[in-house]
mmCIF file of C-alpha atoms in Angstrom:
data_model
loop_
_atom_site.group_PDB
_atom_site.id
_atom_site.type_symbol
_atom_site.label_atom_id
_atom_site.label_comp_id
_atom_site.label_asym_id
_atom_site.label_seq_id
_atom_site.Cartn_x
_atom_site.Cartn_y
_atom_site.Cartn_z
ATOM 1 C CA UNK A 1 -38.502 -23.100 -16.157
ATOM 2 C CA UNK A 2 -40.973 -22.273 -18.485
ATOM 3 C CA UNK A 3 -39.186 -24.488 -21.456
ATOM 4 C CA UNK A 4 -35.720 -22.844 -20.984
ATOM 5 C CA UNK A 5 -32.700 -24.497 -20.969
ATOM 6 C CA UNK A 6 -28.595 -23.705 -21.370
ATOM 7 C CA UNK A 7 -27.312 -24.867 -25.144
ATOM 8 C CA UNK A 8 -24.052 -25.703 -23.618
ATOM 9 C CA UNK A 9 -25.215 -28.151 -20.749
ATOM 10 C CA UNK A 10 -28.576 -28.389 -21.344
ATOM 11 C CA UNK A 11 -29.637 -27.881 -17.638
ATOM 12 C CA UNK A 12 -32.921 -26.415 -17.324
ATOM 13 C CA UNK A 13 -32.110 -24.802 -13.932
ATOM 14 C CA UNK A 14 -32.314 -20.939 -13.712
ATOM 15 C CA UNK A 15 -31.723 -18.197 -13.797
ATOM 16 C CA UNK A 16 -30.104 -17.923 -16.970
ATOM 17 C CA UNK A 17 -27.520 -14.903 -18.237
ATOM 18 C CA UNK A 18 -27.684 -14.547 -21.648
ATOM 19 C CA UNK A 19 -29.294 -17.953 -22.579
ATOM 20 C CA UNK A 20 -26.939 -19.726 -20.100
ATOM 21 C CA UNK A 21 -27.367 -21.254 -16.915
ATOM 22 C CA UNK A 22 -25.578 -19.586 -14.425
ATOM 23 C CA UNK A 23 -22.838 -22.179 -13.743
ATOM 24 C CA UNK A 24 -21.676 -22.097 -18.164
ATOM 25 C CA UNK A 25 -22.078 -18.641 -18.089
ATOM 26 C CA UNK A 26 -19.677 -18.266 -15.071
ATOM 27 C CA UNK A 27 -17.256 -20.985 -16.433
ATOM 28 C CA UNK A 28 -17.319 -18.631 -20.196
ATOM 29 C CA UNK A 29 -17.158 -14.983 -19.016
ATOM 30 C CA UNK A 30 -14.159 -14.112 -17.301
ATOM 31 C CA UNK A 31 -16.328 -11.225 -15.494
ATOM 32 C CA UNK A 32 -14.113 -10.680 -12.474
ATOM 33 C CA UNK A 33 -10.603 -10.138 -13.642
ATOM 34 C CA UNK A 34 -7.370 -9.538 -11.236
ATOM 35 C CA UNK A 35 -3.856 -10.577 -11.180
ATOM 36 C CA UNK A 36 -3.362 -14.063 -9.585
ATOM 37 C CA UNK A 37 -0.224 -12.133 -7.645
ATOM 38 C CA UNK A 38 0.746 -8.361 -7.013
ATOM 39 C CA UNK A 39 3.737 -6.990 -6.099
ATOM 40 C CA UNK A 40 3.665 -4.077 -3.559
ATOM 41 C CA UNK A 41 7.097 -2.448 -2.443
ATOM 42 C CA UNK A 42 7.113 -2.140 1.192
ATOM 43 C CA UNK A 43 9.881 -0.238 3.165
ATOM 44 C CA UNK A 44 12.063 -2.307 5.657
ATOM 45 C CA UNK A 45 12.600 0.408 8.043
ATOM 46 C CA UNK A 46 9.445 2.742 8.413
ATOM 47 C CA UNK A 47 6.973 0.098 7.199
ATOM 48 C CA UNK A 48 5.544 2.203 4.684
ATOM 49 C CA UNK A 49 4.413 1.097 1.489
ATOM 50 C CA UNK A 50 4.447 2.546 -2.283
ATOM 51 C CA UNK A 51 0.792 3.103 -3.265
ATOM 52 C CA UNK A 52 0.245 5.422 -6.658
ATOM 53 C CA UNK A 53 3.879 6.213 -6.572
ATOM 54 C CA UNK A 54 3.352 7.816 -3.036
ATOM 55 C CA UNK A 55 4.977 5.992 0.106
ATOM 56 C CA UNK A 56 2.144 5.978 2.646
ATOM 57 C CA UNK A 57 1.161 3.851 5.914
ATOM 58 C CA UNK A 58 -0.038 0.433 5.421
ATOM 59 C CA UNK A 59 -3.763 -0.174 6.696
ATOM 60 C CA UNK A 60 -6.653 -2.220 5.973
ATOM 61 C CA UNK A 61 -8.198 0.820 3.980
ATOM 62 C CA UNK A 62 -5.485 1.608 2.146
ATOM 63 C CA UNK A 63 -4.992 -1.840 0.464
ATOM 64 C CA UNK A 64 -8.623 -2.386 0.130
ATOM 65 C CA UNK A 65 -8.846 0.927 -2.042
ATOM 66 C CA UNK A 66 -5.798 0.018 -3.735
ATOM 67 C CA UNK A 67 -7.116 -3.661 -5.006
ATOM 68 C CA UNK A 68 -10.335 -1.515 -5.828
ATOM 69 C CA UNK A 69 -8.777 0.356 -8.782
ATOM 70 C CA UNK A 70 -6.915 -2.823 -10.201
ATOM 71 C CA UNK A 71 -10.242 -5.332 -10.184
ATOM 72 C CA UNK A 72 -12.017 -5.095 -13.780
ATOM 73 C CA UNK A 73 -15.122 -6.625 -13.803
ATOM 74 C CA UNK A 74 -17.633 -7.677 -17.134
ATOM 75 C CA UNK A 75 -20.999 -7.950 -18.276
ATOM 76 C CA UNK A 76 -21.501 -6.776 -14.749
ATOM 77 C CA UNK A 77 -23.703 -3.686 -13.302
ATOM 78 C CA UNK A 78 -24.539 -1.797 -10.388
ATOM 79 C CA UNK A 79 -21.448 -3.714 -8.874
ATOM 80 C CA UNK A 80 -20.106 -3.904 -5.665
ATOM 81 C CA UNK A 81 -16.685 -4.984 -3.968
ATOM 82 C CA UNK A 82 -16.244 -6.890 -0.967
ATOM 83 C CA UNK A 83 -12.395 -7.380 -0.055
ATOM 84 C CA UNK A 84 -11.345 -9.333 2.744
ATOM 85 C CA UNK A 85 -7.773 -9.531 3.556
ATOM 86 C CA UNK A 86 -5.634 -12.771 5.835
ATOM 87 C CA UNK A 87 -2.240 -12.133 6.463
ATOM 88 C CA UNK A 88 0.603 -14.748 5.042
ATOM 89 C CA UNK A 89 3.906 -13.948 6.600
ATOM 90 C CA UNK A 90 4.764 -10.994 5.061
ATOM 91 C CA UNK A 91 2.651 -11.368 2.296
ATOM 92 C CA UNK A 92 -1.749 -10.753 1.960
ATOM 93 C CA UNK A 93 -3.842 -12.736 0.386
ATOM 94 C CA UNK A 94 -6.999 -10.728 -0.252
ATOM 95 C CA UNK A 95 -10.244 -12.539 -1.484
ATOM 96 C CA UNK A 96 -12.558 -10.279 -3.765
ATOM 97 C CA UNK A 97 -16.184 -10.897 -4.369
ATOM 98 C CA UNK A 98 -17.703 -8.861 -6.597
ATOM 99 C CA UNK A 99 -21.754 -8.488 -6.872
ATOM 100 C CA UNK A 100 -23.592 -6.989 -9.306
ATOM 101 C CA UNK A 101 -26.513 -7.251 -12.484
ATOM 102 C CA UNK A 102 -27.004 -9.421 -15.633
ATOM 103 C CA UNK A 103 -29.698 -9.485 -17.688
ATOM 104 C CA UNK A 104 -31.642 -8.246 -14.259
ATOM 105 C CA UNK A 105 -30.297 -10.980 -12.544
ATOM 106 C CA UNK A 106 -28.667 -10.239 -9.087
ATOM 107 C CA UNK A 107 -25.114 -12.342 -8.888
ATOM 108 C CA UNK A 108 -21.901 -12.684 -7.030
ATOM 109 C CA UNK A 109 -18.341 -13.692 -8.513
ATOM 110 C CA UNK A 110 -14.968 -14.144 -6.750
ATOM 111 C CA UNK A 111 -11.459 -14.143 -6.867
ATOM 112 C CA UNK A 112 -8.027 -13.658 -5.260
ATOM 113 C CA UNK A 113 -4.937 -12.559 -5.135
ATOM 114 C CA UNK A 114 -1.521 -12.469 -3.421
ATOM 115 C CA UNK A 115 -0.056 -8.972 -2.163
ATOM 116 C CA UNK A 116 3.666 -10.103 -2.656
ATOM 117 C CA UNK A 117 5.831 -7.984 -0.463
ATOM 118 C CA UNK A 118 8.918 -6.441 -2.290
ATOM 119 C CA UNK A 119 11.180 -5.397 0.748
ATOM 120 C CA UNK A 120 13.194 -1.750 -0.281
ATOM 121 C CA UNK A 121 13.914 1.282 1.073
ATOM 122 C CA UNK A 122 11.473 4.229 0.727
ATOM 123 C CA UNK A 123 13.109 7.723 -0.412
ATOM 124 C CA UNK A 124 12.927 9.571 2.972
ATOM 125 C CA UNK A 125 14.493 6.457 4.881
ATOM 126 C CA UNK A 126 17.472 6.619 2.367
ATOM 127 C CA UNK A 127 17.972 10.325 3.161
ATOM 128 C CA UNK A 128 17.437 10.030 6.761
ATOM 129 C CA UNK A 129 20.363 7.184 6.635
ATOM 130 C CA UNK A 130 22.533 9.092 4.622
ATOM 131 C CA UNK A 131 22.170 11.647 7.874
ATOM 132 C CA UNK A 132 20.255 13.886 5.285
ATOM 133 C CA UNK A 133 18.823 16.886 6.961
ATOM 134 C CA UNK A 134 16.699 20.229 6.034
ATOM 135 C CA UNK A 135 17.176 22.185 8.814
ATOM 136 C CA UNK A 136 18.814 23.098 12.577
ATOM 137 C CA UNK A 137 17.637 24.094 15.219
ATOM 138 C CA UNK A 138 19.784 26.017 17.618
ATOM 139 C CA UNK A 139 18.573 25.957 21.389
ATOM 140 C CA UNK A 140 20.669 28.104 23.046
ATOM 141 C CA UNK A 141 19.970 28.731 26.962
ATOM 142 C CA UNK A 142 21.085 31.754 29.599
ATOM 143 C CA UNK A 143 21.644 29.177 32.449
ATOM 144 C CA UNK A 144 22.240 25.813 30.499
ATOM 145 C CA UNK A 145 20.958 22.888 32.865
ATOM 146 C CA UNK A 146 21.134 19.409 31.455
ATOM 147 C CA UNK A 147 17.453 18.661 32.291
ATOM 148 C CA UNK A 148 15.861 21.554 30.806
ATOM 149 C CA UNK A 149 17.670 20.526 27.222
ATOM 150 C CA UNK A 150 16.145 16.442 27.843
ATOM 151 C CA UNK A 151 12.880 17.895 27.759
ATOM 152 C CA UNK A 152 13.168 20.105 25.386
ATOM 153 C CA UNK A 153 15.057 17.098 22.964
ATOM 154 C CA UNK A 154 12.031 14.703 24.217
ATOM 155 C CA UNK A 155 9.677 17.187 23.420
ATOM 156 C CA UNK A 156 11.002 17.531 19.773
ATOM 157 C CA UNK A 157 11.253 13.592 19.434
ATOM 158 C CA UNK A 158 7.593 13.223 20.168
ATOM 159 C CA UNK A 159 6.844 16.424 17.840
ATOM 160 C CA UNK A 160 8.498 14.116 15.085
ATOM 161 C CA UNK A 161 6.720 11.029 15.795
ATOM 162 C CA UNK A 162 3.670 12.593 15.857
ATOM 163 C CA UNK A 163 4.323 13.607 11.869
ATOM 164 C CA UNK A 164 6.244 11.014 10.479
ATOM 165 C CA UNK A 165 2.508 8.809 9.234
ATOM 166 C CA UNK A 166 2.170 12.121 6.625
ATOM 167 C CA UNK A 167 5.592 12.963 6.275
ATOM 168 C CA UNK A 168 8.468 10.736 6.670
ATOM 169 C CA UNK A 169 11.116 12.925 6.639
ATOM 170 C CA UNK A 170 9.856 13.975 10.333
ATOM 171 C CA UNK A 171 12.779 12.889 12.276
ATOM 172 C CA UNK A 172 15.606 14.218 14.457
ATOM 173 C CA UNK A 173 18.964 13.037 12.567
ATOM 174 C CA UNK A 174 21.531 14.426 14.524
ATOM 175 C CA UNK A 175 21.633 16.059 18.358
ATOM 176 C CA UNK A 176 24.996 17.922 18.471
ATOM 177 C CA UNK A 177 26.025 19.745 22.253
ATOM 178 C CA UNK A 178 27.375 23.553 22.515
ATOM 179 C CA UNK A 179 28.568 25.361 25.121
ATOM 180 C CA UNK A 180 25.590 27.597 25.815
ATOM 181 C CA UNK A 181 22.820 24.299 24.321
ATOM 182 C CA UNK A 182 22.399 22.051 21.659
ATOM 183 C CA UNK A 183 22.047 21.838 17.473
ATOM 184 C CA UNK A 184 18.773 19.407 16.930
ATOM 185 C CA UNK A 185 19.263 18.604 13.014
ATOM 186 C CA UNK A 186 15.883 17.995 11.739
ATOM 187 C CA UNK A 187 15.208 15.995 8.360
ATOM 188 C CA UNK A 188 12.120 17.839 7.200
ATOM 189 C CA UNK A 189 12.150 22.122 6.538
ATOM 190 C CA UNK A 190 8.108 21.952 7.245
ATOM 191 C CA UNK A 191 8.415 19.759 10.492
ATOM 192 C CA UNK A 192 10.812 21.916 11.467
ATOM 193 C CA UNK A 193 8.528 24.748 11.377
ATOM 194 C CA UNK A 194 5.812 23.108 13.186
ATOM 195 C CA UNK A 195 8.817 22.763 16.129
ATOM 196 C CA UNK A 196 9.690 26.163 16.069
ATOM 197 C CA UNK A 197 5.990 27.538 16.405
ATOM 198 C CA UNK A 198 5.630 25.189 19.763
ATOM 199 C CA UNK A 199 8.403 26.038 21.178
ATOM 200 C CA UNK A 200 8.858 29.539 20.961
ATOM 201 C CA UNK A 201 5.912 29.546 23.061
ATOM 202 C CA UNK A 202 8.210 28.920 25.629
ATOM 203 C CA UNK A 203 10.167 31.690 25.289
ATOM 204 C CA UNK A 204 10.446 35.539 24.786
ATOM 205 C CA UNK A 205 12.869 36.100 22.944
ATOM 206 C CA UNK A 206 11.765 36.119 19.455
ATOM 207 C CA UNK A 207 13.115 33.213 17.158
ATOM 208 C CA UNK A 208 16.105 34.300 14.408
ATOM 209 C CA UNK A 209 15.627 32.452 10.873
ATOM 210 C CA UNK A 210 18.085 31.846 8.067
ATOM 211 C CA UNK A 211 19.127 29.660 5.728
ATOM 212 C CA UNK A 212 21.594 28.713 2.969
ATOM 213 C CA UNK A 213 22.075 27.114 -0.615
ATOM 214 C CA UNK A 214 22.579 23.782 -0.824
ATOM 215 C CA UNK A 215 23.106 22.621 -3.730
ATOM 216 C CA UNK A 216 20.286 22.007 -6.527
ATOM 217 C CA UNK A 217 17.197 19.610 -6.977
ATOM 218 C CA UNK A 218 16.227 17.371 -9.765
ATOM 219 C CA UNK A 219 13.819 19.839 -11.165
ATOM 220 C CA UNK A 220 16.391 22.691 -10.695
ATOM 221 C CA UNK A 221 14.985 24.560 -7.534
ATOM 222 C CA UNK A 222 17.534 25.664 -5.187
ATOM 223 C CA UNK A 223 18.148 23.210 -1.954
ATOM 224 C CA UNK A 224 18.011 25.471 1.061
ATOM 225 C CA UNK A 225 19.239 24.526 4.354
ATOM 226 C CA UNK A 226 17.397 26.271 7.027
ATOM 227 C CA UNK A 227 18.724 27.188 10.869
ATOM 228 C CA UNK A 228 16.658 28.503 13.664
ATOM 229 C CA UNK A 229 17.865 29.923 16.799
ATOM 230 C CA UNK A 230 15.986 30.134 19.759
ATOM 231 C CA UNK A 231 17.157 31.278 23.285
ATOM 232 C CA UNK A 232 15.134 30.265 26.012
#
Protein backbone atom coordinates (compact mmCIF):
# COMPACT_ATOMS: atom_id res chain seq x y z
CA UNK A 1 0.00 0.00 0.00
CA UNK A 2 2.02 2.29 -1.70
CA UNK A 3 5.38 1.19 0.41
CA UNK A 4 3.69 1.60 3.86
CA UNK A 5 4.00 -0.57 6.52
CA UNK A 6 3.38 -0.68 10.67
CA UNK A 7 7.03 -0.41 12.63
CA UNK A 8 5.60 -2.56 15.28
CA UNK A 9 4.40 -5.63 13.12
CA UNK A 10 5.52 -4.79 10.00
CA UNK A 11 2.20 -5.66 8.17
CA UNK A 12 1.73 -3.73 5.15
CA UNK A 13 -2.10 -3.95 5.36
CA UNK A 14 -4.05 -0.62 5.67
CA UNK A 15 -5.33 1.68 6.66
CA UNK A 16 -2.92 2.87 9.01
CA UNK A 17 -3.59 5.44 12.23
CA UNK A 18 -0.75 7.23 12.94
CA UNK A 19 1.88 5.03 11.12
CA UNK A 20 0.19 1.87 12.53
CA UNK A 21 -1.83 -0.71 11.14
CA UNK A 22 -5.04 -0.73 12.51
CA UNK A 23 -4.84 -3.94 14.60
CA UNK A 24 -1.19 -2.27 16.78
CA UNK A 25 -2.79 0.81 16.88
CA UNK A 26 -5.96 -0.71 18.52
CA UNK A 27 -3.86 -3.08 20.77
CA UNK A 28 -1.65 0.58 21.95
CA UNK A 29 -4.40 3.23 22.36
CA UNK A 30 -6.74 2.56 24.95
CA UNK A 31 -9.34 4.83 22.86
CA UNK A 32 -12.55 3.51 24.35
CA UNK A 33 -12.30 3.64 28.07
CA UNK A 34 -15.16 2.38 30.69
CA UNK A 35 -15.24 0.61 33.90
CA UNK A 36 -15.10 -3.23 33.49
CA UNK A 37 -18.15 -3.11 36.32
CA UNK A 38 -20.59 -0.31 37.65
CA UNK A 39 -22.46 -0.20 40.50
CA UNK A 40 -26.02 1.29 40.25
CA UNK A 41 -28.25 1.42 43.52
CA UNK A 42 -31.58 0.15 42.71
CA UNK A 43 -34.59 0.32 45.17
CA UNK A 44 -36.13 -3.06 46.37
CA UNK A 45 -39.55 -1.82 46.71
CA UNK A 46 -40.49 0.82 43.93
CA UNK A 47 -37.84 -0.40 41.47
CA UNK A 48 -36.41 2.85 41.00
CA UNK A 49 -32.94 3.50 40.52
CA UNK A 50 -30.31 6.35 41.66
CA UNK A 51 -29.17 8.13 38.47
CA UNK A 52 -27.20 11.72 39.09
CA UNK A 53 -28.18 11.51 42.67
CA UNK A 54 -31.93 11.54 41.56
CA UNK A 55 -34.07 8.23 42.10
CA UNK A 56 -35.87 7.82 38.77
CA UNK A 57 -37.60 4.81 36.74
CA UNK A 58 -35.41 2.32 35.21
CA UNK A 59 -35.70 2.13 31.24
CA UNK A 60 -33.69 1.33 28.34
CA UNK A 61 -33.13 5.20 27.77
CA UNK A 62 -32.29 6.02 30.93
CA UNK A 63 -29.30 3.60 31.30
CA UNK A 64 -28.22 4.13 27.82
CA UNK A 65 -27.82 8.00 28.60
CA UNK A 66 -26.37 7.19 31.80
CA UNK A 67 -23.36 4.83 30.30
CA UNK A 68 -23.16 7.81 27.72
CA UNK A 69 -21.67 10.33 30.20
CA UNK A 70 -19.24 7.71 31.86
CA UNK A 71 -17.60 6.30 28.30
CA UNK A 72 -14.30 8.44 27.48
CA UNK A 73 -13.12 7.86 24.29
CA UNK A 74 -9.35 8.94 22.52
CA UNK A 75 -7.73 9.98 19.52
CA UNK A 76 -11.28 9.64 18.36
CA UNK A 77 -13.65 12.25 16.35
CA UNK A 78 -16.95 12.87 15.13
CA UNK A 79 -17.84 9.82 17.46
CA UNK A 80 -20.76 7.98 17.95
CA UNK A 81 -22.25 5.50 20.68
CA UNK A 82 -24.05 2.46 20.11
CA UNK A 83 -25.19 0.73 23.51
CA UNK A 84 -26.89 -2.41 23.57
CA UNK A 85 -28.03 -3.77 26.77
CA UNK A 86 -28.84 -8.08 27.81
CA UNK A 87 -30.19 -8.59 31.01
CA UNK A 88 -28.15 -10.95 33.70
CA UNK A 89 -30.37 -11.70 36.62
CA UNK A 90 -30.52 -8.67 38.24
CA UNK A 91 -27.62 -7.32 36.82
CA UNK A 92 -26.96 -5.60 32.76
CA UNK A 93 -24.36 -6.17 30.84
CA UNK A 94 -24.26 -3.39 28.25
CA UNK A 95 -21.87 -3.68 25.17
CA UNK A 96 -20.58 -0.19 23.82
CA UNK A 97 -19.23 0.38 20.39
CA UNK A 98 -18.00 3.47 19.76
CA UNK A 99 -17.34 4.87 15.99
CA UNK A 100 -15.64 7.65 15.03
CA UNK A 101 -12.31 9.46 12.94
CA UNK A 102 -8.48 9.01 12.91
CA UNK A 103 -6.25 10.46 10.80
CA UNK A 104 -9.54 10.56 8.30
CA UNK A 105 -9.97 7.12 8.78
CA UNK A 106 -13.58 5.92 9.63
CA UNK A 107 -13.30 3.15 12.69
CA UNK A 108 -15.24 1.30 15.28
CA UNK A 109 -14.00 0.20 18.90
CA UNK A 110 -15.83 -1.74 21.66
CA UNK A 111 -16.24 -2.52 25.05
CA UNK A 112 -18.38 -3.59 28.03
CA UNK A 113 -19.45 -3.42 31.13
CA UNK A 114 -21.49 -4.88 34.02
CA UNK A 115 -24.43 -2.70 35.63
CA UNK A 116 -24.02 -4.37 39.16
CA UNK A 117 -27.24 -3.95 41.02
CA UNK A 118 -26.81 -2.57 44.65
CA UNK A 119 -30.28 -3.48 46.24
CA UNK A 120 -31.36 -0.33 48.96
CA UNK A 121 -34.06 1.58 49.76
CA UNK A 122 -34.76 4.88 47.93
CA UNK A 123 -35.62 8.03 50.28
CA UNK A 124 -39.41 8.26 49.57
CA UNK A 125 -39.86 4.36 50.16
CA UNK A 126 -38.18 4.85 53.65
CA UNK A 127 -40.66 7.64 54.48
CA UNK A 128 -43.59 5.99 53.06
CA UNK A 129 -42.60 2.86 55.49
CA UNK A 130 -42.04 4.86 58.33
CA UNK A 131 -46.01 5.81 57.58
CA UNK A 132 -44.50 9.31 56.68
CA UNK A 133 -47.14 11.57 55.34
CA UNK A 134 -47.57 15.39 54.01
CA UNK A 135 -50.97 15.81 54.09
CA UNK A 136 -54.93 14.63 54.90
CA UNK A 137 -57.52 14.66 53.28
CA UNK A 138 -60.83 14.82 55.05
CA UNK A 139 -63.92 13.46 52.98
CA UNK A 140 -66.67 14.14 54.91
CA UNK A 141 -70.28 13.20 53.40
CA UNK A 142 -74.15 14.47 54.28
CA UNK A 143 -75.53 10.87 53.76
CA UNK A 144 -72.36 8.61 54.31
CA UNK A 145 -72.88 5.36 52.09
CA UNK A 146 -70.07 2.87 52.08
CA UNK A 147 -69.91 2.74 48.24
CA UNK A 148 -69.72 6.28 47.49
CA UNK A 149 -66.37 6.46 49.93
CA UNK A 150 -64.80 2.99 47.72
CA UNK A 151 -64.92 5.07 44.82
CA UNK A 152 -63.91 7.94 45.99
CA UNK A 153 -60.68 5.89 47.94
CA UNK A 154 -60.22 3.98 44.39
CA UNK A 155 -60.33 7.05 42.68
CA UNK A 156 -57.49 8.58 44.87
CA UNK A 157 -55.41 5.22 44.62
CA UNK A 158 -55.34 5.45 40.88
CA UNK A 159 -54.68 9.42 41.18
CA UNK A 160 -51.45 8.17 43.09
CA UNK A 161 -50.38 5.59 40.76
CA UNK A 162 -50.71 7.66 38.05
CA UNK A 163 -47.78 10.07 39.77
CA UNK A 164 -45.65 7.94 41.57
CA UNK A 165 -42.99 7.42 37.96
CA UNK A 166 -42.20 11.50 38.74
CA UNK A 167 -42.78 11.57 42.23
CA UNK A 168 -42.52 8.78 44.58
CA UNK A 169 -43.90 10.07 47.44
CA UNK A 170 -47.43 9.73 45.51
CA UNK A 171 -49.05 7.26 47.69
CA UNK A 172 -51.99 6.83 50.08
CA UNK A 173 -50.29 5.80 53.58
CA UNK A 174 -53.02 5.58 55.78
CA UNK A 175 -57.14 5.36 55.20
CA UNK A 176 -58.60 6.14 58.67
CA UNK A 177 -62.90 5.89 59.03
CA UNK A 178 -65.09 8.79 60.81
CA UNK A 179 -68.38 8.99 61.60
CA UNK A 180 -69.58 11.36 58.90
CA UNK A 181 -66.34 9.76 56.12
CA UNK A 182 -62.91 9.02 56.02
CA UNK A 183 -59.10 10.69 56.65
CA UNK A 184 -57.02 9.57 53.28
CA UNK A 185 -53.30 10.41 54.57
CA UNK A 186 -51.40 11.22 51.54
CA UNK A 187 -47.42 11.06 51.41
CA UNK A 188 -46.81 13.89 48.99
CA UNK A 189 -48.21 17.91 49.80
CA UNK A 190 -48.16 18.43 45.73
CA UNK A 191 -50.03 15.06 44.93
CA UNK A 192 -52.23 15.97 47.31
CA UNK A 193 -53.13 19.03 45.55
CA UNK A 194 -53.55 17.47 42.27
CA UNK A 195 -56.41 15.21 44.40
CA UNK A 196 -58.05 18.00 45.75
CA UNK A 197 -58.44 19.94 42.32
CA UNK A 198 -60.24 16.56 40.83
CA UNK A 199 -62.27 16.04 43.28
CA UNK A 200 -63.77 19.09 44.28
CA UNK A 201 -65.18 18.90 40.95
CA UNK A 202 -67.47 16.73 42.45
CA UNK A 203 -68.74 18.83 44.82
CA UNK A 204 -70.12 22.34 45.76
CA UNK A 205 -69.13 23.03 48.61
CA UNK A 206 -65.93 24.79 48.39
CA UNK A 207 -62.77 22.90 49.81
CA UNK A 208 -61.31 24.30 53.49
CA UNK A 209 -57.29 24.29 53.61
CA UNK A 210 -54.92 24.36 56.55
CA UNK A 211 -52.02 23.19 57.79
CA UNK A 212 -49.53 22.94 60.68
CA UNK A 213 -45.73 22.94 61.76
CA UNK A 214 -44.08 20.00 61.81
CA UNK A 215 -41.08 20.09 62.84
CA UNK A 216 -37.94 21.40 60.71
CA UNK A 217 -35.98 20.23 57.51
CA UNK A 218 -32.36 19.68 56.92
CA UNK A 219 -31.93 23.00 55.30
CA UNK A 220 -34.04 24.69 58.07
CA UNK A 221 -37.46 25.32 56.24
CA UNK A 222 -40.40 24.69 58.29
CA UNK A 223 -42.18 21.03 57.75
CA UNK A 224 -45.84 21.76 57.22
CA UNK A 225 -48.46 19.25 57.48
CA UNK A 226 -51.33 20.09 55.33
CA UNK A 227 -55.31 18.95 55.82
CA UNK A 228 -58.06 19.41 53.36
CA UNK A 229 -61.64 19.04 53.98
CA UNK A 230 -64.04 18.42 51.50
CA UNK A 231 -67.83 17.65 51.94
CA UNK A 232 -69.45 16.09 49.20
Amino acid sequence: MNGLFCPNCGSTKGPFFKSLCKECFLKKKQMLQLLEEIKIEHCKFCGKIRVGGKWVEQTETVLKDFLKKKVKTKDLSDVKLAISLEPMGENTLALVKATGNIDGNRTSVETKTLLVSLETQCDPCMRLRSEYFEATLQLRFFRPKQKQMQELLSEIEAITDSLKKKNSLASVVGVEMTKNGIDVMIGSAKAAQQIVRKLSKKTTVPTIKSFKLSGIDKHGRPNKKFTYSLRF
